[in-house]
Coordinates of C-alpha atoms in Angstrom, one line a residue:
X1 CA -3.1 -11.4 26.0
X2 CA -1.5 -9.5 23.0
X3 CA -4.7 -8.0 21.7
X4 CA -6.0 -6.8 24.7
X5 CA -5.3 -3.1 24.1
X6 CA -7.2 -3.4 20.4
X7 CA -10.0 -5.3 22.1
X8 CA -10.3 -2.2 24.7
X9 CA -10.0 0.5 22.5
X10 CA -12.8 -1.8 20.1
X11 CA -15.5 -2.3 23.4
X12 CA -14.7 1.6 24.3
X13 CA -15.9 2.6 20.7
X14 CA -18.9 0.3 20.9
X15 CA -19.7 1.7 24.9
X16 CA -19.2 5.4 23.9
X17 CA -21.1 5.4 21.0
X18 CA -24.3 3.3 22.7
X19 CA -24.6 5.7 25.4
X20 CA -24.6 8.7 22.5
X21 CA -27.2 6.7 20.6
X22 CA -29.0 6.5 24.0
X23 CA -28.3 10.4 24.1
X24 CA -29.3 11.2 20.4
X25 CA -33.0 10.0 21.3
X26 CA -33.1 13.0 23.6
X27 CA -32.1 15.8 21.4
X28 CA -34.5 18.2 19.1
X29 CA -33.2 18.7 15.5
X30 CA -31.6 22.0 16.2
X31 CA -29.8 20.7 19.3
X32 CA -28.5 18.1 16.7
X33 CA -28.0 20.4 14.3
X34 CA -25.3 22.3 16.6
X35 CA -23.8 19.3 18.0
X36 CA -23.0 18.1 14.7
X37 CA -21.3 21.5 13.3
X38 CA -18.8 21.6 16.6
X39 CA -18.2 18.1 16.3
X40 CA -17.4 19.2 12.7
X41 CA -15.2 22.0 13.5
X42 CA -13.0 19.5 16.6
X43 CA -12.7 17.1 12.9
X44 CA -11.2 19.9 11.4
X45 CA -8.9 21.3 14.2
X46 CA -7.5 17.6 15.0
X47 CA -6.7 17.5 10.9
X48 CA -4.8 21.1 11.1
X49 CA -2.9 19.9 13.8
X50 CA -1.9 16.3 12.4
X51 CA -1.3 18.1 9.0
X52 CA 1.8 20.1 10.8
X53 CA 3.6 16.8 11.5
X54 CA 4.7 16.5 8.1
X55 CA 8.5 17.2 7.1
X56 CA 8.6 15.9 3.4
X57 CA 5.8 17.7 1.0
X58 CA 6.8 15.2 -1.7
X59 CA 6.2 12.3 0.1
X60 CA 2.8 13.9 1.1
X61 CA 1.7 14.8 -2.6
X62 CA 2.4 11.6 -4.1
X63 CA 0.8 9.6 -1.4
X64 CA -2.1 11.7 -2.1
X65 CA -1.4 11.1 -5.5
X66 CA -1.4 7.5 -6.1
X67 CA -3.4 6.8 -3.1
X68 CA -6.4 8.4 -4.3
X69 CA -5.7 6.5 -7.9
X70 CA -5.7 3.2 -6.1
X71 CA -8.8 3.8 -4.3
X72 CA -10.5 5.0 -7.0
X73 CA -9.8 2.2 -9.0
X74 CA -11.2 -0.2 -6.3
X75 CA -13.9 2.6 -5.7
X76 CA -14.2 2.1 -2.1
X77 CA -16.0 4.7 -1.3
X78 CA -19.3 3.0 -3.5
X79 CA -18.1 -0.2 -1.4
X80 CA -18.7 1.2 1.9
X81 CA -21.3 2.9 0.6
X82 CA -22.8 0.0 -0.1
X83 CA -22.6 -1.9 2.8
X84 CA -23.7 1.1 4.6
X85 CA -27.0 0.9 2.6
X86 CA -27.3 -3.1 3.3
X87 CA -27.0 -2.2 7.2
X88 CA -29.2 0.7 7.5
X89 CA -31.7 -1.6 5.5
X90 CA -31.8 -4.1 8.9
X91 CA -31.7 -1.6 10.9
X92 CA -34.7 0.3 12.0
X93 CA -34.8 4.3 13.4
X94 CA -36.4 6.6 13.2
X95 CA -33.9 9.5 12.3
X96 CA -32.8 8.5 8.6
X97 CA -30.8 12.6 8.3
X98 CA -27.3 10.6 8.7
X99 CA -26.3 7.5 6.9
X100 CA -24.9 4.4 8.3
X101 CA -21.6 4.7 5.9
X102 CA -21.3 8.4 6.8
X103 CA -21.0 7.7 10.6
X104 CA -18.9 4.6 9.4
X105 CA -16.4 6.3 7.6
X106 CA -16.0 9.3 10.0
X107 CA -15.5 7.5 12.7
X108 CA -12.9 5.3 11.4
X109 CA -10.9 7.8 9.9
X110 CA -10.5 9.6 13.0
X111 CA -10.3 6.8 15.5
X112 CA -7.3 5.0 12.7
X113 CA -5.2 8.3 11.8
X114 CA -2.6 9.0 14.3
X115 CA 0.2 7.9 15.9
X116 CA -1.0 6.6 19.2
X117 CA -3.3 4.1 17.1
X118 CA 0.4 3.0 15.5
X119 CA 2.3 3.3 18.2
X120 CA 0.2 1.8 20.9
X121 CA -0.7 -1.3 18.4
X122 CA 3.3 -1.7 17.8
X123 CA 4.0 -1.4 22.1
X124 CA 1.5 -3.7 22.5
X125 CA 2.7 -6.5 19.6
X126 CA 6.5 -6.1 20.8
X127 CA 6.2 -5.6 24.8
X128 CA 2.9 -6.6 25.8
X129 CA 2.5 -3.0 27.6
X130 CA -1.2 -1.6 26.8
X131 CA -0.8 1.4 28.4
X132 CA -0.7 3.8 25.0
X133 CA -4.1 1.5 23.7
X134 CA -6.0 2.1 26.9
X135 CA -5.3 5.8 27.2
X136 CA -6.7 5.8 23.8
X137 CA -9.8 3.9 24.5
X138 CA -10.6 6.8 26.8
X139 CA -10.1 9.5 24.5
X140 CA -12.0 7.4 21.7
X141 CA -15.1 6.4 24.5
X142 CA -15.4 10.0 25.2
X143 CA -15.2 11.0 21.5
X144 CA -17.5 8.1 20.3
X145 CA -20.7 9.9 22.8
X146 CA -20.2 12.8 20.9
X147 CA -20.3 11.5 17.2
X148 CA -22.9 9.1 18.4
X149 CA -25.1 11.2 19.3
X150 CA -24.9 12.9 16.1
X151 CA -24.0 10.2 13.6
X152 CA -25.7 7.9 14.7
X153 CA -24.9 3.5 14.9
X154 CA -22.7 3.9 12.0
X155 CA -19.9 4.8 15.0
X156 CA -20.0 1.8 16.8
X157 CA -19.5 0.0 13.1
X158 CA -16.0 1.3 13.3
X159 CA -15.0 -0.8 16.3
X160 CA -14.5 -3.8 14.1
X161 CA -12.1 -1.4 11.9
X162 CA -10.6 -0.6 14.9
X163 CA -10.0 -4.3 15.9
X164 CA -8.5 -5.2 12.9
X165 CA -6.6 -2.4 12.3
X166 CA -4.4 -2.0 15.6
X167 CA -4.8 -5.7 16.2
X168 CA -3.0 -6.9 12.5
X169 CA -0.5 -4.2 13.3
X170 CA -0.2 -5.8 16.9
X171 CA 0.3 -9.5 15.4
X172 CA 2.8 -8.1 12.8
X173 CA 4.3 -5.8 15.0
X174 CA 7.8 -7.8 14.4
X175 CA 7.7 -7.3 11.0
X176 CA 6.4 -4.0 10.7
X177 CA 8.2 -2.2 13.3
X178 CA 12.0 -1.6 11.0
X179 CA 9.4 -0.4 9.0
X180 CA 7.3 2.5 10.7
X181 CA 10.1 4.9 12.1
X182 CA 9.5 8.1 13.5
X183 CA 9.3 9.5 10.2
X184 CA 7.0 7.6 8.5
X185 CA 4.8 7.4 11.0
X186 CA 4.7 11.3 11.0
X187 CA 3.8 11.3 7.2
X188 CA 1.3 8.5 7.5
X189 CA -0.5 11.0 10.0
X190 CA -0.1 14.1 7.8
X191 CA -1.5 12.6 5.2
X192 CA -4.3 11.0 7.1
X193 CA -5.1 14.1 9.0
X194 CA -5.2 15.8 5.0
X195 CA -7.9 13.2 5.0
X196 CA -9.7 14.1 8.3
X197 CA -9.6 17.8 6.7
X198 CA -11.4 16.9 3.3
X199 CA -13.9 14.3 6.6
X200 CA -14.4 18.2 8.4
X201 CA -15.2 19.6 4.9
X202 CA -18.0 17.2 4.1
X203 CA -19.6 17.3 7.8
X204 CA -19.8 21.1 7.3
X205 CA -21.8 20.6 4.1
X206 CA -18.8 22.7 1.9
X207 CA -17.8 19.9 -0.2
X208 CA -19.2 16.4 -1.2
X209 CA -15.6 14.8 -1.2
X210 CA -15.7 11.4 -1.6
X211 CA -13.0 10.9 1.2
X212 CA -13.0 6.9 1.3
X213 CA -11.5 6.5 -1.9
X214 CA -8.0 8.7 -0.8
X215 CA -7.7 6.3 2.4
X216 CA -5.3 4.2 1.0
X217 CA -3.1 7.7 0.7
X218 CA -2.5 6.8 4.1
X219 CA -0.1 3.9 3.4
X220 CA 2.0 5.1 0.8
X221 CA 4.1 7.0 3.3
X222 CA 5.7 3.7 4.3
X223 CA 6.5 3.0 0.8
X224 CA 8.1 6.6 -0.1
X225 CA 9.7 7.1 3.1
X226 CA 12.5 4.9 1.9
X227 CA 13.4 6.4 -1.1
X228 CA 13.4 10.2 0.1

C-alpha cells in the first residue's frame, strides 16, 4: 500500500493530539500558560537548527522574497483564517484563548518542514519502504500531545495537510525525485524552518507575523536550486 506511511503519520497526528485535548481539560490556565511558552521555545530551537542547513543565502532570500509576494497575493493567511473561523463556529469548547487556525497553522508548519517529511514521502513512492514515515509518526504523536494540549483541535486539523502533503509527494515521487536533491531539499528546510522561527515568534506573543502567507517560500528552493 504506497500511502501507508502518510496514512500513519496522518492517524498518529489525529491520536496524539486527542489524547492532548483529553489532557488540556485537566490543566489550570497558568499550567497552560507554561506549557504553551516551552512548547514555544522547542518551535524556536527546531527553527535555529533547520535554519543551519542552508548553504546558498541567495537562494534563501529570494525564496523568501517571492514566496511571501505570492502568498500575499493569494492572502492565505485570511484563507485559513477563515476556515479556521467556519470550524471553530461548529465546534463547541469551552476554552476560546487559542484559535482553530492558530493551532492549524502551527501544527502544519512543523509537522511539513523538514527533510524526513520529503524524504520519507519520496522512500515510500519509489520503494515501498515506510520505515522513515513511521519513525516520524512517533516523533509527530508525541509532539501532537504536547501542542494539543495547548492549542487545542486545531492540531489534529493538520492531519489532512499531512495526508496530502507526503501522500502527493508519495504518488509523484517519480517525477519529483530528479528534482529534490540533497541540496534542495536542505534549502526547502532552511527556508521553512525561517518560517517555524517567525511560528516561535508569534506563540511567544513578540510579533503578530502573519506566517501563512511566506509558506509558499518553502517551494521556491526547488525552482532556484537549478539556476545557482
Amino acid at each position: 500500500m504506497v500511502l501507508l506511511g502518510s496514512l500513519v503519520n496522518s492517524a498518529a497526528i489525529i491520536l496524539g493530539g486527542s489524547i492532548g485535548l483529553a489532557l488540556k481539560k485537566g490543566l489550570s490556565d497558568r499550567i497552560a500558560s507554561a506549557v504553551m511558552n516551552a512548547l514555544a521555545l522547542c518551535v524556536l530551537y527546531i527553527g535555529v537548527s533547520g535554519i543551519l542547513k542552508g548553504e546558498n543565502i541567495l537562494i534563501t532570500i529570494l525564496s523568501m522574497v517571492f514566496g511571501t509576494l505570492v502568498g500575499e497575493w493569494i492572502d492565505l493567511d485570511k484563507k485559513i483564517n477563515q476556515l479556521g473561523d467556519e470550524i471553530e463556529s461548529r465546534v463547541s469548547s469551552e476554552n476560546k484563548e487559542h484559535s482553530v487556525s492558530n493551532g492549524f497553522v502551527t501544527a502544519s508548519l512543523l509537522f511539513c518542514v523538514g527533510a524526513m517529511a520529503i524524504v520519507g514521502a519520496l522512500q515510500s513512492g519509489l520503494t515501498g519502504n515506510h520505515d522513515t514515515l513511521f519513525a516520524k509518526s512517533l516523533i509527530d504523536g508525541i509532539a501532537a500531545i504536547v501542542m494539543a494540549s495547548s492549542l487545542g483541535i486545531g492540531v489534529l486539523l493538520s492531519a489532512g495537510l499531512i495526508l496530502v502533503y507526503e501522500g502527493g509527494i508519495t504518488l509523484f515521487a517519480n517525477v519529483l525525485a530528479p528534482l529534490l536533491t540533497d541540496s534542495v531539499i536542505n534549502e526547502m528546510t532552511c527556508v521553512g524552518s525561517l518560517l517555524i522561527v517567525g511560528l516561535a515568534l508569534n506563540m511567544l506573543k513578540l510579533t503578530n507575523l502573519k506566517i501563512m502567507n511566506y509558506a509558499p517560500a518553502v517551494f521556491f528552493p526547488i525552482l532556484f536550486g537549478y539556476f545557482m
